[in-house]
């Protein structure tokens, strides 16, 4: 089991948001984290990447508790945030080089991968562009290209489809499927269920920081009996 979130209670300073969240993301699988606005999807991901500290519970990656051994897992996780975060003073090429340095990647191998992803997202002729030159969707694509460069155990993807056009959405779905088949455990938060169900093996459904249901779509339909957050709302 790659990622295990066990009885996670957490939130912001003294504000408790997550109330006893537990789920697993096996290697070679893509799990969709679904729920309405404010359900706690990003908060869950923020705990897994270490931005927030659990008040209770544990987060374990391949047997190592992320709270107890923060240093050793940093290079084993990649993250595509909901809102692209780029350095205004760095070009696209420099963002790619920075990612290679951060993850200590072999430059030749990583550039081969980068070239392929850049072509897929039609960014290959924009290596000298700065973030100010990119649209929101293009910035999102830059984040995706950088996150896919390292070979990680866990890929976290927060609401990836919102700024993407249909072509890029299709390309991302294919790349996530490829990553999954290569062995990566992927947790993807989304409320675009129609798109997510094309690639997700299972789902975790939360509302107001609480687990509502987990399993395949049909499991969810059977378990979800709360009208205000039923599957049909997502
Ligand atoms: P969305 O689909 O809108 O992105 P989400 O499921 O990702 O929603 P979160 O962003 O995790 O939801 O928010 C969960 C709860 O935490 C909400 O009640 C929100 O108001 C609260 N929250 C989010 N960020 C903060 C913050 N920085 N400080 C305090 N409360 C926050």
mmCIF file of C-alpha atoms and ligand atoms in Angstrom:
data_model
loop_
_atom_site.group_PDB
_atom_site.id
_atom_site.type_symbol
_atom_site.label_atom_id
_atom_site.label_comp_id
_atom_site.label_asym_id
_atom_site.label_seq_id
_atom_site.Cartn_x
_atom_site.Cartn_y
_atom_site.Cartn_z
ATOM 1 C CA UNK A 1 0.000 0.000 0.000
ATOM 2 C CA UNK A 2 1.690 3.263 -1.048
ATOM 3 C CA UNK A 3 -0.275 5.935 0.830
ATOM 4 C CA UNK A 4 -2.234 5.359 4.009
ATOM 5 C CA UNK A 5 -4.151 8.185 5.656
ATOM 6 C CA UNK A 6 -5.248 6.970 9.074
ATOM 7 C CA UNK A 7 -7.869 8.739 11.200
ATOM 8 C CA UNK A 8 -6.639 12.148 10.094
ATOM 9 C CA UNK A 9 -7.922 15.098 12.097
ATOM 10 C CA UNK A 10 -6.590 18.432 10.908
ATOM 11 C CA UNK A 11 -7.149 21.960 9.757
ATOM 12 C CA UNK A 12 -5.808 25.485 10.067
ATOM 13 C CA UNK A 13 -4.352 26.695 13.411
ATOM 14 C CA UNK A 14 -7.170 26.108 15.843
ATOM 15 C CA UNK A 15 -9.827 25.577 13.125
ATOM 16 C CA UNK A 16 -10.540 21.881 12.777
ATOM 17 C CA UNK A 17 -11.631 20.964 9.236
ATOM 18 C CA UNK A 18 -10.917 17.255 8.767
ATOM 19 C CA UNK A 19 -12.652 14.895 11.149
ATOM 20 C CA UNK A 20 -11.334 11.346 11.129
ATOM 21 C CA UNK A 21 -10.428 10.839 7.458
ATOM 22 C CA UNK A 22 -9.038 7.397 6.535
ATOM 23 C CA UNK A 23 -8.250 5.993 3.097
ATOM 24 C CA UNK A 24 -5.565 4.198 1.117
ATOM 25 C CA UNK A 25 -3.992 4.754 -2.278
ATOM 26 C CA UNK A 26 -2.209 1.627 -3.569
ATOM 27 C CA UNK A 27 0.702 1.804 -6.022
ATOM 28 C CA UNK A 28 -0.423 1.486 -9.649
ATOM 29 C CA UNK A 29 -3.740 3.121 -8.826
ATOM 30 C CA UNK A 30 -5.510 6.426 -9.220
ATOM 31 C CA UNK A 31 -7.899 7.393 -6.451
ATOM 32 C CA UNK A 32 -10.294 10.302 -6.886
ATOM 33 C CA UNK A 33 -10.882 12.536 -3.860
ATOM 34 C CA UNK A 34 -14.312 13.994 -4.463
ATOM 35 C CA UNK A 35 -16.648 16.362 -2.677
ATOM 36 C CA UNK A 36 -18.409 19.690 -2.987
ATOM 37 C CA UNK A 37 -16.700 23.089 -2.606
ATOM 38 C CA UNK A 38 -15.271 23.382 0.905
ATOM 39 C CA UNK A 39 -15.506 19.619 1.538
ATOM 40 C CA UNK A 40 -11.846 19.451 2.615
ATOM 41 C CA UNK A 41 -10.140 18.050 -0.496
ATOM 42 C CA UNK A 42 -7.320 20.624 -0.677
ATOM 43 C CA UNK A 43 -6.948 20.550 3.111
ATOM 44 C CA UNK A 44 -6.410 16.780 2.942
ATOM 45 C CA UNK A 45 -3.765 17.207 0.229
ATOM 46 C CA UNK A 46 -2.099 20.043 2.186
ATOM 47 C CA UNK A 47 -1.642 17.635 5.104
ATOM 48 C CA UNK A 48 -0.134 14.954 2.862
ATOM 49 C CA UNK A 49 2.427 17.341 1.356
ATOM 50 C CA UNK A 50 3.322 18.558 4.846
ATOM 51 C CA UNK A 51 2.011 22.102 4.496
ATOM 52 C CA UNK A 52 -0.320 21.425 7.428
ATOM 53 C CA UNK A 53 0.382 19.283 10.487
ATOM 54 C CA UNK A 54 -2.161 16.646 11.528
ATOM 55 C CA UNK A 55 -3.820 17.314 14.878
ATOM 56 C CA UNK A 56 -4.417 13.571 15.185
ATOM 57 C CA UNK A 57 -3.876 10.487 13.053
ATOM 58 C CA UNK A 58 -1.061 9.508 10.711
ATOM 59 C CA UNK A 59 -0.018 9.731 7.066
ATOM 60 C CA UNK A 60 2.203 6.873 5.918
ATOM 61 C CA UNK A 61 3.978 6.484 2.570
ATOM 62 C CA UNK A 62 5.390 3.041 1.814
ATOM 63 C CA UNK A 63 5.617 2.243 5.501
ATOM 64 C CA UNK A 64 7.255 5.531 6.538
ATOM 65 C CA UNK A 65 5.307 7.998 8.649
ATOM 66 C CA UNK A 66 5.470 11.353 6.898
ATOM 67 C CA UNK A 67 5.296 13.211 10.224
ATOM 68 C CA UNK A 68 8.236 11.321 11.697
ATOM 69 C CA UNK A 69 10.526 11.247 8.661
ATOM 70 C CA UNK A 70 9.710 14.364 6.656
ATOM 71 C CA UNK A 71 13.141 14.569 4.988
ATOM 72 C CA UNK A 72 13.214 11.146 3.406
ATOM 73 C CA UNK A 73 9.978 11.341 1.480
ATOM 74 C CA UNK A 74 10.176 14.814 -0.058
ATOM 75 C CA UNK A 75 11.700 13.492 -3.292
ATOM 76 C CA UNK A 76 9.141 10.685 -3.453
ATOM 77 C CA UNK A 77 6.148 12.985 -3.801
ATOM 78 C CA UNK A 78 5.159 15.307 -6.646
ATOM 79 C CA UNK A 79 2.289 17.764 -6.450
ATOM 80 C CA UNK A 80 0.224 19.661 -8.998
ATOM 81 C CA UNK A 81 -1.544 22.434 -7.069
ATOM 82 C CA UNK A 82 -4.988 23.812 -7.871
ATOM 83 C CA UNK A 83 -3.543 27.279 -8.452
ATOM 84 C CA UNK A 84 -0.296 27.297 -10.475
ATOM 85 C CA UNK A 85 2.673 28.585 -8.480
ATOM 86 C CA UNK A 86 5.475 29.831 -10.730
ATOM 87 C CA UNK A 87 8.493 32.070 -10.136
ATOM 88 C CA UNK A 88 7.899 35.330 -11.985
ATOM 89 C CA UNK A 89 11.617 35.842 -12.663
ATOM 90 C CA UNK A 90 12.243 32.371 -14.111
ATOM 91 C CA UNK A 91 11.619 31.196 -17.677
ATOM 92 C CA UNK A 92 9.895 27.926 -18.531
ATOM 93 C CA UNK A 93 13.326 26.379 -19.200
ATOM 94 C CA UNK A 94 14.557 27.540 -15.795
ATOM 95 C CA UNK A 95 11.484 26.070 -14.082
ATOM 96 C CA UNK A 96 12.301 22.730 -15.657
ATOM 97 C CA UNK A 97 15.964 22.991 -14.618
ATOM 98 C CA UNK A 98 14.937 23.948 -11.077
ATOM 99 C CA UNK A 99 12.735 20.834 -10.867
ATOM 100 C CA UNK A 100 15.640 18.706 -12.082
ATOM 101 C CA UNK A 101 17.855 20.180 -9.344
ATOM 102 C CA UNK A 102 15.218 19.837 -6.613
ATOM 103 C CA UNK A 103 14.698 16.150 -7.380
ATOM 104 C CA UNK A 104 18.372 15.560 -8.339
ATOM 105 C CA UNK A 105 17.391 14.143 -11.730
ATOM 106 C CA UNK A 106 19.708 12.942 -14.471
ATOM 107 C CA UNK A 107 19.578 15.921 -16.847
ATOM 108 C CA UNK A 108 19.692 13.921 -20.076
ATOM 109 C CA UNK A 109 16.913 11.547 -19.061
ATOM 110 C CA UNK A 110 14.818 14.355 -17.576
ATOM 111 C CA UNK A 111 15.171 16.560 -20.677
ATOM 112 C CA UNK A 112 14.016 13.661 -22.864
ATOM 113 C CA UNK A 113 10.897 13.416 -20.715
ATOM 114 C CA UNK A 114 10.454 17.192 -20.609
ATOM 115 C CA UNK A 115 10.719 17.475 -24.408
ATOM 116 C CA UNK A 116 7.954 14.901 -24.825
ATOM 117 C CA UNK A 117 5.612 16.590 -22.323
ATOM 118 C CA UNK A 118 6.366 20.058 -23.722
ATOM 119 C CA UNK A 119 5.416 18.857 -27.212
ATOM 120 C CA UNK A 120 2.212 17.236 -25.933
ATOM 121 C CA UNK A 121 1.154 20.509 -24.280
ATOM 122 C CA UNK A 122 2.465 22.637 -27.157
ATOM 123 C CA UNK A 123 4.944 24.496 -24.950
ATOM 124 C CA UNK A 124 8.081 23.316 -26.763
ATOM 125 C CA UNK A 125 8.608 26.636 -28.545
ATOM 126 C CA UNK A 126 8.066 28.675 -25.370
ATOM 127 C CA UNK A 127 11.093 27.684 -23.292
ATOM 128 C CA UNK A 128 12.244 31.308 -22.944
ATOM 129 C CA UNK A 129 8.838 32.606 -21.858
ATOM 130 C CA UNK A 130 8.268 34.019 -18.369
ATOM 131 C CA UNK A 131 5.093 33.258 -16.328
ATOM 132 C CA UNK A 132 3.685 36.683 -17.168
ATOM 133 C CA UNK A 133 3.517 35.569 -20.836
ATOM 134 C CA UNK A 134 1.429 32.475 -20.045
ATOM 135 C CA UNK A 135 -2.352 32.159 -19.744
ATOM 136 C CA UNK A 136 -3.805 30.409 -16.656
ATOM 137 C CA UNK A 137 -4.200 27.127 -18.539
ATOM 138 C CA UNK A 138 -0.655 27.363 -19.891
ATOM 139 C CA UNK A 139 0.673 27.925 -16.351
ATOM 140 C CA UNK A 140 -1.241 24.827 -15.281
ATOM 141 C CA UNK A 141 0.448 22.893 -18.095
ATOM 142 C CA UNK A 142 3.892 24.100 -16.917
ATOM 143 C CA UNK A 143 3.087 22.774 -13.420
ATOM 144 C CA UNK A 144 2.025 19.436 -14.929
ATOM 145 C CA UNK A 145 5.203 19.117 -17.028
ATOM 146 C CA UNK A 146 7.411 19.832 -13.977
ATOM 147 C CA UNK A 147 5.480 17.463 -11.681
ATOM 148 C CA UNK A 148 5.760 14.582 -14.149
ATOM 149 C CA UNK A 149 9.562 14.823 -14.508
ATOM 150 C CA UNK A 150 10.636 12.890 -11.378
ATOM 151 C CA UNK A 151 9.815 9.216 -10.805
ATOM 152 C CA UNK A 152 7.892 9.494 -7.564
ATOM 153 C CA UNK A 153 5.974 7.045 -5.377
ATOM 154 C CA UNK A 154 3.050 9.410 -4.911
ATOM 155 C CA UNK A 155 1.578 12.045 -7.210
ATOM 156 C CA UNK A 156 -0.952 14.470 -5.735
ATOM 157 C CA UNK A 157 -3.143 16.375 -8.165
ATOM 158 C CA UNK A 158 -5.513 19.084 -6.937
ATOM 159 C CA UNK A 159 -8.437 19.991 -9.242
ATOM 160 C CA UNK A 160 -6.441 19.600 -12.462
ATOM 161 C CA UNK A 161 -9.168 20.070 -15.059
ATOM 162 C CA UNK A 162 -10.565 23.487 -14.184
ATOM 163 C CA UNK A 163 -8.266 25.634 -16.330
ATOM 164 C CA UNK A 164 -7.592 23.097 -19.092
ATOM 165 C CA UNK A 165 -9.135 22.953 -22.561
ATOM 166 C CA UNK A 166 -10.649 19.622 -23.714
ATOM 167 C CA UNK A 167 -7.512 18.659 -25.677
ATOM 168 C CA UNK A 168 -5.227 19.261 -22.692
ATOM 169 C CA UNK A 169 -7.699 17.466 -20.402
ATOM 170 C CA UNK A 170 -7.499 14.398 -22.667
ATOM 171 C CA UNK A 171 -3.680 14.609 -22.738
ATOM 172 C CA UNK A 172 -3.524 14.872 -18.940
ATOM 173 C CA UNK A 173 -5.863 11.894 -18.502
ATOM 174 C CA UNK A 174 -3.588 9.830 -20.760
ATOM 175 C CA UNK A 175 -0.455 10.929 -18.887
ATOM 176 C CA UNK A 176 -1.988 10.172 -15.475
ATOM 177 C CA UNK A 177 -2.963 6.735 -16.737
ATOM 178 C CA UNK A 178 0.616 6.246 -17.978
ATOM 179 C CA UNK A 179 2.071 7.313 -14.596
ATOM 180 C CA UNK A 180 -0.268 4.959 -12.783
ATOM 181 C CA UNK A 181 0.724 2.023 -14.988
ATOM 182 C CA UNK A 182 4.395 2.840 -14.319
ATOM 183 C CA UNK A 183 3.729 2.203 -10.610
ATOM 184 C CA UNK A 184 2.890 5.598 -9.139
ATOM 185 C CA UNK A 185 0.105 5.971 -6.589
ATOM 186 C CA UNK A 186 -2.014 8.971 -7.601
ATOM 187 C CA UNK A 187 -4.508 10.906 -5.491
ATOM 188 C CA UNK A 188 -6.534 13.397 -7.533
ATOM 189 C CA UNK A 189 -9.007 15.825 -6.033
ATOM 190 C CA UNK A 190 -11.806 16.863 -8.363
ATOM 191 C CA UNK A 191 -15.460 17.608 -8.671
ATOM 192 C CA UNK A 192 -15.482 16.906 -12.407
ATOM 193 C CA UNK A 193 -16.743 13.392 -11.833
ATOM 194 C CA UNK A 194 -17.616 12.632 -15.453
ATOM 195 C CA UNK A 195 -13.963 13.156 -16.430
ATOM 196 C CA UNK A 196 -12.494 11.557 -13.304
ATOM 197 C CA UNK A 197 -14.411 8.332 -13.723
ATOM 198 C CA UNK A 198 -12.554 7.688 -16.989
ATOM 199 C CA UNK A 199 -9.268 7.134 -15.131
ATOM 200 C CA UNK A 200 -9.991 6.662 -11.416
ATOM 201 C CA UNK A 201 -9.907 3.124 -10.038
ATOM 202 C CA UNK A 202 -11.765 4.153 -6.920
ATOM 203 C CA UNK A 203 -13.010 7.207 -5.061
ATOM 204 C CA UNK A 204 -13.014 8.724 -1.600
ATOM 205 C CA UNK A 205 -15.986 11.000 -1.021
ATOM 206 C CA UNK A 206 -15.854 13.623 1.714
ATOM 207 C CA UNK A 207 -18.147 16.395 2.879
ATOM 208 C CA UNK A 208 -17.617 19.008 5.601
ATOM 209 C CA UNK A 209 -14.352 17.261 6.477
ATOM 210 C CA UNK A 210 -15.963 13.882 7.013
ATOM 211 C CA UNK A 211 -15.719 10.644 5.095
ATOM 212 C CA UNK A 212 -18.992 9.853 3.402
ATOM 213 C CA UNK A 213 -18.058 6.839 1.329
ATOM 214 C CA UNK A 214 -15.220 5.104 -0.493
ATOM 215 C CA UNK A 215 -14.821 2.505 -3.205
ATOM 216 C CA UNK A 216 -15.843 2.232 -6.832
ATOM 217 C CA UNK A 217 -18.555 4.465 -8.256
ATOM 218 C CA UNK A 218 -21.201 1.817 -7.667
ATOM 219 C CA UNK A 219 -19.949 1.354 -4.067
ATOM 220 C CA UNK A 220 -20.331 5.108 -3.615
ATOM 221 C CA UNK A 221 -23.818 5.105 -5.009
ATOM 222 C CA UNK A 222 -24.740 2.396 -2.504
ATOM 223 C CA UNK A 223 -23.032 4.093 0.468
ATOM 224 C CA UNK A 224 -23.926 7.711 -0.237
ATOM 225 C CA UNK A 225 -27.238 8.337 1.458
ATOM 226 C CA UNK A 226 -26.861 11.968 2.455
ATOM 227 C CA UNK A 227 -28.987 14.006 0.039
ATOM 228 C CA UNK A 228 -27.030 17.267 0.377
ATOM 229 C CA UNK A 229 -23.817 15.662 -0.823
ATOM 230 C CA UNK A 230 -24.938 12.781 -2.951
ATOM 231 C CA UNK A 231 -23.014 11.770 -6.063
ATOM 232 C CA UNK A 232 -25.494 13.543 -8.277
ATOM 233 C CA UNK A 233 -24.397 16.902 -6.770
ATOM 234 C CA UNK A 234 -20.780 16.483 -7.848
HETATM 235 P P1 LIG B 1 -12.991 23.413 -3.405
HETATM 236 O O1 LIG B 1 -13.670 22.346 -4.208
HETATM 237 O O2 LIG B 1 -13.797 24.654 -3.333
HETATM 238 O O3 LIG B 1 -11.560 23.662 -3.802
HETATM 239 P P2 LIG B 1 -12.115 21.851 -1.060
HETATM 240 O O4 LIG B 1 -12.882 20.583 -0.907
HETATM 241 O O5 LIG B 1 -10.747 21.755 -1.618
HETATM 242 O O6 LIG B 1 -13.002 22.905 -1.863
HETATM 243 P P3 LIG B 1 -10.861 23.100 1.229
HETATM 244 O O7 LIG B 1 -10.166 24.194 0.486
HETATM 245 O O8 LIG B 1 -10.062 21.974 1.732
HETATM 246 O O9 LIG B 1 -12.085 22.542 0.382
HETATM 247 O O10 LIG B 1 -11.643 23.793 2.442
HETATM 248 C C1 LIG B 1 -12.216 23.022 3.509
HETATM 249 C C2 LIG B 1 -12.623 23.959 4.631
HETATM 250 O O11 LIG B 1 -11.451 24.572 5.156
HETATM 251 C C3 LIG B 1 -13.570 25.073 4.193
HETATM 252 O O12 LIG B 1 -14.550 25.233 5.203
HETATM 253 C C4 LIG B 1 -12.681 26.287 4.135
HETATM 254 O O13 LIG B 1 -13.405 27.437 4.496
HETATM 255 C C5 LIG B 1 -11.611 25.976 5.176
HETATM 256 N N1 LIG B 1 -10.329 26.597 4.833
HETATM 257 C C6 LIG B 1 -9.646 26.446 3.666
HETATM 258 N N2 LIG B 1 -8.498 27.144 3.702
HETATM 259 C C7 LIG B 1 -8.442 27.737 4.928
HETATM 260 C C8 LIG B 1 -7.494 28.589 5.594
HETATM 261 N N3 LIG B 1 -6.358 28.961 5.008
HETATM 262 N N4 LIG B 1 -7.803 28.994 6.841
HETATM 263 C C9 LIG B 1 -8.941 28.627 7.472
HETATM 264 N N5 LIG B 1 -9.870 27.812 6.898
HETATM 265 C C10 LIG B 1 -9.625 27.371 5.647
#
